[in-house]
Each structure stands twice: as C-alpha cells, then as structure tokens.
Amino acid sequence: MSKNYVIGYPRIGENRELKFALENYWSGKSDLATLEASAAELRRRHWLEQHDAGIAAISCNDFSYYDTMLDTCIMLGAVPARFRNIKDETLRYFTMARGDSQRTAMQMTKWFNTNYHYIVPEFAVDDTFAPNTAKIISEYREAKAAGITPKINLIGPLTFLTLGKSVDRNFDRFSHFDAVVKCYEAVLTAISTLDEQITVQIDEPILVTGPDAKALSLLKRAYDRLGNTVPHVEVIVATYFEHACEAVEVLAHTPISGIALDFVHGPRNMDALATIAQSGKKLIAGVIDGRNVWRSDLDAVGDRLETIAQTVPKALIIPATSCSLLHVPYSLSAETKLDAEIKQWLSFAKEKLAELNVAAKRFAGETLNDAELSLMQLSREAVHTRQRSPRIHDAAVQQRVAAQTGTERAEPYETRIKSQREALRYPLLPTTTIGSFPQTPELRTLRRDFKRGDIDAQSYEAGIKAYIDDCIAFQESIGLDVLVHGEPERNDMVEYFGEQLAGFAFSTNGWVQSYGSRCVKPPLIYGDVSRPLPMTVGWTTYAQSRTSKIVKGMLTGPVTILNWSFVRDDLPRADVAAQIALAIGDEVDDLQNAGIRIIQVDEAAFKEGYPLRRENISAYETWAVDAFRRSVACARSETQIHTHMCYSQFNDIIHTIEAMDADVISIETARSGNALLRIFKEVGYKQEVGPGVYDIHSPRVPPVEEMVAQIHALLEVLPKEQLWINPDCGLKTRKWEEVKPSLANMVEAVREVRAHLTL
Ligand code: GLN
Ligand code: ZN
C-alpha cells in the first residue's frame, strides 16, 4: 500500500455545523451534551472521509472547540491566573477564549501569514505546568472505535512559547522552557499507553521564520528529549508555510523519526534533502498545496517527488499536504452556482485528499483505477486550459500593466499638499471617520433581499439612499469636517469590490475558519483583473450631492484585496497586485472626475502579507508599495489621497509607509497612547496623520475630556498642521447609540482643543 499523509483537516464542518453548535451552546439554546454530540459526529465524519479517500496518516487532536493553541494551554495546564478560579472546565475553556464580564479574553492574533487566528498563550513568573491528556485520549479512542488508527497532532513547545507572550514585566518566558518540555514528556508518556505503536506529529511552524542560534539550541534540547521519551512513540516534527532548512540541520541530529517539510510554499527545502538523506529520517513531503484552492498539476507533483527521490531514498518519502487543510474550504460538491469551467480548476479539502492519494500511488508505482486515471486526466486538462483560457488571460490587462511604468504622482507631496489645502480648506485638526457606519439588521436584510431577488433594484436603491441621507445629516449635525457615505452597500470591504471586478469568482459554501466559530468566504482570483464599470461612483456622488461639505470616497486597496483572497498560482502575486491596482486606479480617476476631492484607499491588510522570512521582506515591500502607488498615481495634485491601516506597530515599516506616499494616513492608536506616534516624529515623517483617538472595538462612549487629553498627547508628538482627528477604525460593528455620542464627543473635544491653540 502506498503511503500518504495529511497534516491536518478542517473541523468546522462542511456546512459550518460546529459553528452553529457552538453558538447555540453559548447562547443557552442547547446543552453541552448536544454540542459534544455534534462535535463527535463531525470528527467521525472527517476521519471516515479521509479514510475513504485512501489516506493513510490521519490526525486526531486536530479537532478543537475553539483553537488548537488554546487546547495546548489546557494540555499543559498553562491557564492564566484570572481564569483559575473557574471550576467548570468547559466554562473555563470558553471564558479563556471569549472573556466574561469580569475577565478579559486571551488575546487572539493571526497564525503566521494565514487568516486563521490563534489564542496567544500567556506566561508569568509563577506558572507551573501539569499534563492534561483527557482530550487527546478520548479523541484517540473515538478514532479507534471508528476503525482508524490516527496519528496524534500536538503543537510543539518552541512554537507554543515563542508565539505566547510574557505578562510579567521583564520576564523571559523561555525560562519556562525546560518545565514545558518536561510537561510534553509527561504527555507523551501518558499517551504511550494507548497503543503498541503511536505516531505523534508535533507542529513547529515557528521553525520556518528563520530561527536564531538560541532558538536552534532550544530546539535541540527539546527534541533530544521528546524524540526519546518512549520507544514506541515515534515523533514527526512538522513545519509548513516556508522552508525550514536551518532546523533540519538540527533535527537531523535528534532522535525523532521524521520531518514534515512544505515544498509548495518553501521550495528552498530542496536544499535540506541531503541532510535528511544522511539522517535516515522519514521525510513527510508536502507537495499538495494545503492553503490554496487550485487543482494540483499532478504531473508536476510527480516530478517534484521524483526529484526529491534523487536525494532521499524513496522508502523514506511520504507524500503529504503542504500544511493542514484547515485553510481551505471543504468541498466543491456544494458549489452548484460556480461557473463550470472555473470549477474544474479548483480543488478544496476533499478534492485534495483524492489528489494526494493519486500522487502517492503514482509515486509508489501502483496502478491507478478508473476514477484515479480520470483525476489525472482532469488535472492535465486543467493545466492546459488554465494556460490558454480567455477567461483567465486578458491581453489588454497585461498590456496596460506592462505599459504603466511610472508609479509616481505628477507632483511631490510638498507641492500637492499646498494645492490640496487651498482647494479643500479644511480647518486645523480636521475631523473625519474611517468610512463605515453601523451595519444595522435592516441594512443586512435589505442587501440580502436584493441579492435573493425578493426586492427590485429601485427599492434597494431607495433603502441605501435613505441610509446615506441619514448618515450625511448626522455627520453635518455634529459638525464633522470630512464626511463619508457610510458604506451601507458593502457586506465586506473586499467582497464588494471583488464582485464587481473581472477575474474574481465567489463560492457559495467556501467557508474557512477564521477564529472560534467565525468563518470567512474569501474571493477567488482566477484570472486577469480589470474593472468593467465604476464600482462606487454612484453612491459616493449621491452622498456628495446631499451636502456642501467634502465627502471622502472609499476604496479598498490592491494589497488588501490580494491578501484577503485566494489568489491564482499561475502568476506571481506581485503581478496580480499590479492588475488590481490598475482597476482601483480606474475607480480613483472616475471618482475625481465626478467631483470627489478626497479618496481613501484602505490598506487594512497591508502588513498581513509580509513574508515569514526576513530575506523576502524587501521584495514584498517593493511590489506592495508599488501596487498601492499605481492605484493612486492618476490622482491629480489637488485630489487628496488617504489611506488607512488597522494596527499600531509601525516601527519596522515606517519607511515603507512613507514610500506609499499617501497624503494622509489614518491609523489605530487609541489603545497605545501616543507612544507609537514617536516613530513618525523620529523619522521626520512629512505627510498628514490621523491617529485614532478612540477605540472602536468597545461599546464604551469616551467622554470629551478623555479625547481632549488624547489630542493634547498627540500634539506633544506631532505638529498641529500634521494631525487629523478620527476614530481608530470603521464603525460598522458598532451601534448607532454608541457611534452618535462618541463622534459628537470627538468633535466637541476638537473644538475645545482648537479654541486653545495658538494659531
Ligand atoms: N473603510 C473601512 C471601514 O470603515 C475600513 C475597515 C478596516 O480598516 N478594516 O469599515
Ligand atoms: Zn481599520
């Protein structure tokens, strides 16, 4: 029998069953037994799906009620102090994830360069660790009862500690390293009783980020011990998303059994083959892309495996997915509305299982059955049609991208800002918002009814216009300087644009877990991108027609659109970004020609696309900045370009932000005071900046005095001529009852500060 290996499988359920089971449980609509039954049913289904697809190495403990990093905290007894007095284990678990009225939830952040969020472990000086293997043991037994002998997935100690944070000041969480490793040993010992032979996959994705000498020595210390804990427990260390060459050098000299490497997103792993071959360890070879949605080129996969086999003995190579399939949707079978040709080019989790099975069989020299032969055929056809299909390749787009050489605006910032101040005449400390206003249930119903065809275009338009009217009237009434239309027509800041751009497709059921019970359905960019028709001009000019104040147009930037989509893999990401940039540029031009004088191009996800390895960062920055600049290059000098970014760590990227050359940037600062602004001052940042003066993630209405103090703090760092005043981010998740007084207070605070400014 050929060998093959799946790093991990999604758990939310093909129809998001786990999401609904969790949310019913949280809201009290169902009890724990019901939740547990749904979860058990999903696990069983997922195991059998893999088994029936011919998968040999199937995981347990890749399931989670919320997140596997959180599960790792439980496995090690790493429960932050504020949750320890919650006796009920289930309640404690969900409170760690979600908080309650007395306790803030643990922080959540993005898992490497994916859109999955993990719970950030917290470490304090007096932590102790104790193994808890209840979840693992019960899942293992469940799998056995279903006829599967699974491998057991764990997240490794180095990744766990590195991705965690120290909560005590000046405390080095790595001082817990030996205690944590000891706890892992106890876990391995406890689970060794489960069977005569057990495989444990320990994920150490942190190893792909370019570990330093200290990390590598910890790695050696950990796996010298974990690889040897119990003779019949074989340990596989799994890495993914990039190459792990440095770590392979170290792991090769530890007693582990095998290493999983990602050859799709870390082609440099080819350089590690000789070391693996010498070590005699198994190589779990990630050759089926686990995080993108395209049908595999099975001939290319075969060639890659054969190339690997030139260095590593064939018997040691096990074809695998490049990472957990958690990052792709379940199955194409639910996609009845997708265009048939596009659908042929795709492969979601279930389809990837079949591909992996075929790749492994071919590699082992086994005969393919009819279904497998036809899968080969479909793979070849997809390769062929993707190279030629006019749906994908648009010569006009390619020519335009090639022809646009300069990405500079016509005049430098110093000249532009003079014309802008003259034309726009905004006061000192101009006030504005980030774009969206509350998304009310009525608004969601309106959009849904229109999408379903339950109401006609006229009623839909009337509904949206009524919202815009209210939004403008409110902003005028409190005296904001630069107004917005409120984004009522947008369900999502990427989806809205994707739906109107050529080269994008949308699945109906392509859900991917984002965090906890939340899922997203990223657009699929399959072909050359262009903008057939204006996308925002109608709503924006309508809003402008309702007021004599300036209305700011709102667009999503090319890098953000790219980073929140599944992107075609037959073209470099840089080229796709350049195409989206031109499409957004067309919109910028139409907006300015329609009389819109300020245009904001949001780059909320600019930082998320950063490569995992330092050596690749400057190439990314170059093309990402270039894409942003291309998208606004057509703006006339007096058209003011804003951008917005949703985070607050700028020290590393300040020069990149400068290079974007936006006239105004709004950023998130409310929760970090003015400390982060200092970097803008230090580097002599010239352009205008809107540091958020209140946190929009909380329902709290900040009082006037608080914002007055915040503005004064900002003025200590940056000159008044350079500052805009706005909230941290868009207001769509808030309620009108919160937004109205908060913004009114913000404007009032600015009035007070202005009155005391010496002009
Ligand atoms: N303009 C968008 C909004 O206000 C920006 C959202 C974001 O930065 N995430 O919702
Ligand atoms: Zn934001």
mmCIF file with all atom_site columns, N, CA, C and O in Angstrom, residues 98-113:
data_model
loop_
_atom_site.group_PDB
_atom_site.id
_atom_site.type_symbol
_atom_site.label_atom_id
_atom_site.label_alt_id
_atom_site.label_comp_id
_atom_site.label_asym_id
_atom_site.label_entity_id
_atom_site.label_seq_id
_atom_site.pdbx_PDB_ins_code
_atom_site.Cartn_x
_atom_site.Cartn_y
_atom_site.Cartn_z
_atom_site.occupancy
_atom_site.B_iso_or_equiv
_atom_site.pdbx_formal_charge
_atom_site.auth_seq_id
_atom_site.auth_comp_id
_atom_site.auth_asym_id
_atom_site.auth_atom_id
_atom_site.pdbx_PDB_model_num
ATOM 1  N N  . ARG A 1 98  ? -13.197 33.718 25.204 1.00 0.00 ? 98  ARG A N  1
ATOM 2  C CA . ARG A 1 98  ? -14.152 34.774 24.889 1.00 0.00 ? 98  ARG A CA 1
ATOM 3  C C  . ARG A 1 98  ? -14.323 35.819 25.985 1.00 0.00 ? 98  ARG A C  1
ATOM 4  O O  . ARG A 1 98  ? -14.998 36.827 25.774 1.00 0.00 ? 98  ARG A O  1
ATOM 5  N N  . GLY A 1 99  ? -13.731 35.560 27.152 1.00 0.00 ? 99  GLY A N  1
ATOM 6  C CA . GLY A 1 99  ? -13.876 36.513 28.244 1.00 0.00 ? 99  GLY A CA 1
ATOM 7  C C  . GLY A 1 99  ? -15.261 36.459 28.870 1.00 0.00 ? 99  GLY A C  1
ATOM 8  O O  . GLY A 1 99  ? -16.142 35.748 28.396 1.00 0.00 ? 99  GLY A O  1
ATOM 9  N N  . ASP A 1 100 ? -15.441 37.185 29.957 1.00 0.00 ? 100 ASP A N  1
ATOM 10 C CA . ASP A 1 100 ? -16.769 37.368 30.537 1.00 0.00 ? 100 ASP A CA 1
ATOM 11 C C  . ASP A 1 100 ? -16.804 38.749 31.167 1.00 0.00 ? 100 ASP A C  1
ATOM 12 O O  . ASP A 1 100 ? -15.900 39.557 30.918 1.00 0.00 ? 100 ASP A O  1
ATOM 13 N N  . SER A 1 101 ? -17.829 39.032 31.988 1.00 0.00 ? 101 SER A N  1
ATOM 14 C CA . SER A 1 101 ? -17.969 40.407 32.455 1.00 0.00 ? 101 SER A CA 1
ATOM 15 C C  . SER A 1 101 ? -16.798 40.826 33.354 1.00 0.00 ? 101 SER A C  1
ATOM 16 O O  . SER A 1 101 ? -16.506 42.009 33.481 1.00 0.00 ? 101 SER A O  1
ATOM 17 N N  . GLN A 1 102 ? -16.124 39.854 33.976 1.00 0.00 ? 102 GLN A N  1
ATOM 18 C CA . GLN A 1 102 ? -15.019 40.236 34.869 1.00 0.00 ? 102 GLN A CA 1
ATOM 19 C C  . GLN A 1 102 ? -13.642 40.014 34.266 1.00 0.00 ? 102 GLN A C  1
ATOM 20 O O  . GLN A 1 102 ? -12.650 40.539 34.755 1.00 0.00 ? 102 GLN A O  1
ATOM 21 N N  . ARG A 1 103 ? -13.573 39.159 33.272 1.00 0.00 ? 103 ARG A N  1
ATOM 22 C CA . ARG A 1 103 ? -12.246 38.759 32.777 1.00 0.00 ? 103 ARG A CA 1
ATOM 23 C C  . ARG A 1 103 ? -12.112 39.065 31.293 1.00 0.00 ? 103 ARG A C  1
ATOM 24 O O  . ARG A 1 103 ? -12.998 38.736 30.509 1.00 0.00 ? 103 ARG A O  1
ATOM 25 N N  . THR A 1 104 ? -10.997 39.681 30.940 1.00 0.00 ? 104 THR A N  1
ATOM 26 C CA . THR A 1 104 ? -10.786 39.869 29.506 1.00 0.00 ? 104 THR A CA 1
ATOM 27 C C  . THR A 1 104 ? -10.337 38.543 28.899 1.00 0.00 ? 104 THR A C  1
ATOM 28 O O  . THR A 1 104 ? -9.626  37.762 29.522 1.00 0.00 ? 104 THR A O  1
ATOM 29 N N  . ALA A 1 105 ? -10.782 38.330 27.681 1.00 0.00 ? 105 ALA A N  1
ATOM 30 C CA . ALA A 1 105 ? -10.401 37.117 26.966 1.00 0.00 ? 105 ALA A CA 1
ATOM 31 C C  . ALA A 1 105 ? -8.911  37.135 26.711 1.00 0.00 ? 105 ALA A C  1
ATOM 32 O O  . ALA A 1 105 ? -8.275  38.183 26.730 1.00 0.00 ? 105 ALA A O  1
ATOM 33 N N  . MET A 1 106 ? -8.350  35.973 26.419 1.00 0.00 ? 106 MET A N  1
ATOM 34 C CA . MET A 1 106 ? -6.952  35.937 25.993 1.00 0.00 ? 106 MET A CA 1
ATOM 35 C C  . MET A 1 106 ? -6.885  36.573 24.610 1.00 0.00 ? 106 MET A C  1
ATOM 36 O O  . MET A 1 106 ? -7.837  36.548 23.847 1.00 0.00 ? 106 MET A O  1
ATOM 37 N N  . GLN A 1 107 ? -5.726  37.119 24.303 1.00 0.00 ? 107 GLN A N  1
ATOM 38 C CA . GLN A 1 107 ? -5.575  37.827 23.028 1.00 0.00 ? 107 GLN A CA 1
ATOM 39 C C  . GLN A 1 107 ? -5.586  36.837 21.868 1.00 0.00 ? 107 GLN A C  1
ATOM 40 O O  . GLN A 1 107 ? -5.259  35.663 22.030 1.00 0.00 ? 107 GLN A O  1
ATOM 41 N N  . MET A 1 108 ? -5.966  37.339 20.718 1.00 0.00 ? 108 MET A N  1
ATOM 42 C CA . MET A 1 108 ? -6.016  36.494 19.544 1.00 0.00 ? 108 MET A CA 1
ATOM 43 C C  . MET A 1 108 ? -5.174  37.161 18.463 1.00 0.00 ? 108 MET A C  1
ATOM 44 O O  . MET A 1 108 ? -5.177  38.377 18.351 1.00 0.00 ? 108 MET A O  1
ATOM 45 N N  . THR A 1 109 ? -4.454  36.394 17.707 1.00 0.00 ? 109 THR A N  1
ATOM 46 C CA . THR A 1 109 ? -3.719  37.029 16.619 1.00 0.00 ? 109 THR A CA 1
ATOM 47 C C  . THR A 1 109 ? -3.542  36.058 15.462 1.00 0.00 ? 109 THR A C  1
ATOM 48 O O  . THR A 1 109 ? -3.832  34.876 15.588 1.00 0.00 ? 109 THR A O  1
ATOM 49 N N  . LYS A 1 110 ? -3.073  36.590 14.342 1.00 0.00 ? 110 LYS A N  1
ATOM 50 C CA . LYS A 1 110 ? -3.031  35.753 13.140 1.00 0.00 ? 110 LYS A CA 1
ATOM 51 C C  . LYS A 1 110 ? -1.954  34.676 13.196 1.00 0.00 ? 110 LYS A C  1
ATOM 52 O O  . LYS A 1 110 ? -0.844  34.933 13.633 1.00 0.00 ? 110 LYS A O  1
ATOM 53 N N  . TRP A 1 111 ? -2.289  33.526 12.721 1.00 0.00 ? 111 TRP A N  1
ATOM 54 C CA . TRP A 1 111 ? -1.406  32.360 12.660 1.00 0.00 ? 111 TRP A CA 1
ATOM 55 C C  . TRP A 1 111 ? -0.512  32.504 11.427 1.00 0.00 ? 111 TRP A C  1
ATOM 56 O O  . TRP A 1 111 ? -0.973  32.368 10.307 1.00 0.00 ? 111 TRP A O  1
ATOM 57 N N  . PHE A 1 112 ? 0.713   32.891 11.663 1.00 0.00 ? 112 PHE A N  1
ATOM 58 C CA . PHE A 1 112 ? 1.674   33.115 10.572 1.00 0.00 ? 112 PHE A CA 1
ATOM 59 C C  . PHE A 1 112 ? 1.043   34.003 9.497  1.00 0.00 ? 112 PHE A C  1
ATOM 60 O O  . PHE A 1 112 ? 0.403   34.977 9.850  1.00 0.00 ? 112 PHE A O  1
ATOM 61 N N  . ASN A 1 113 ? 1.225   33.660 8.233  1.00 0.00 ? 113 ASN A N  1
ATOM 62 C CA . ASN A 1 113 ? 0.647   34.561 7.225  1.00 0.00 ? 113 ASN A CA 1
ATOM 63 C C  . ASN A 1 113 ? -0.689  34.049 6.687  1.00 0.00 ? 113 ASN A C  1
ATOM 64 O O  . ASN A 1 113 ? -1.005  34.224 5.523  1.00 0.00 ? 113 ASN A O  1
#
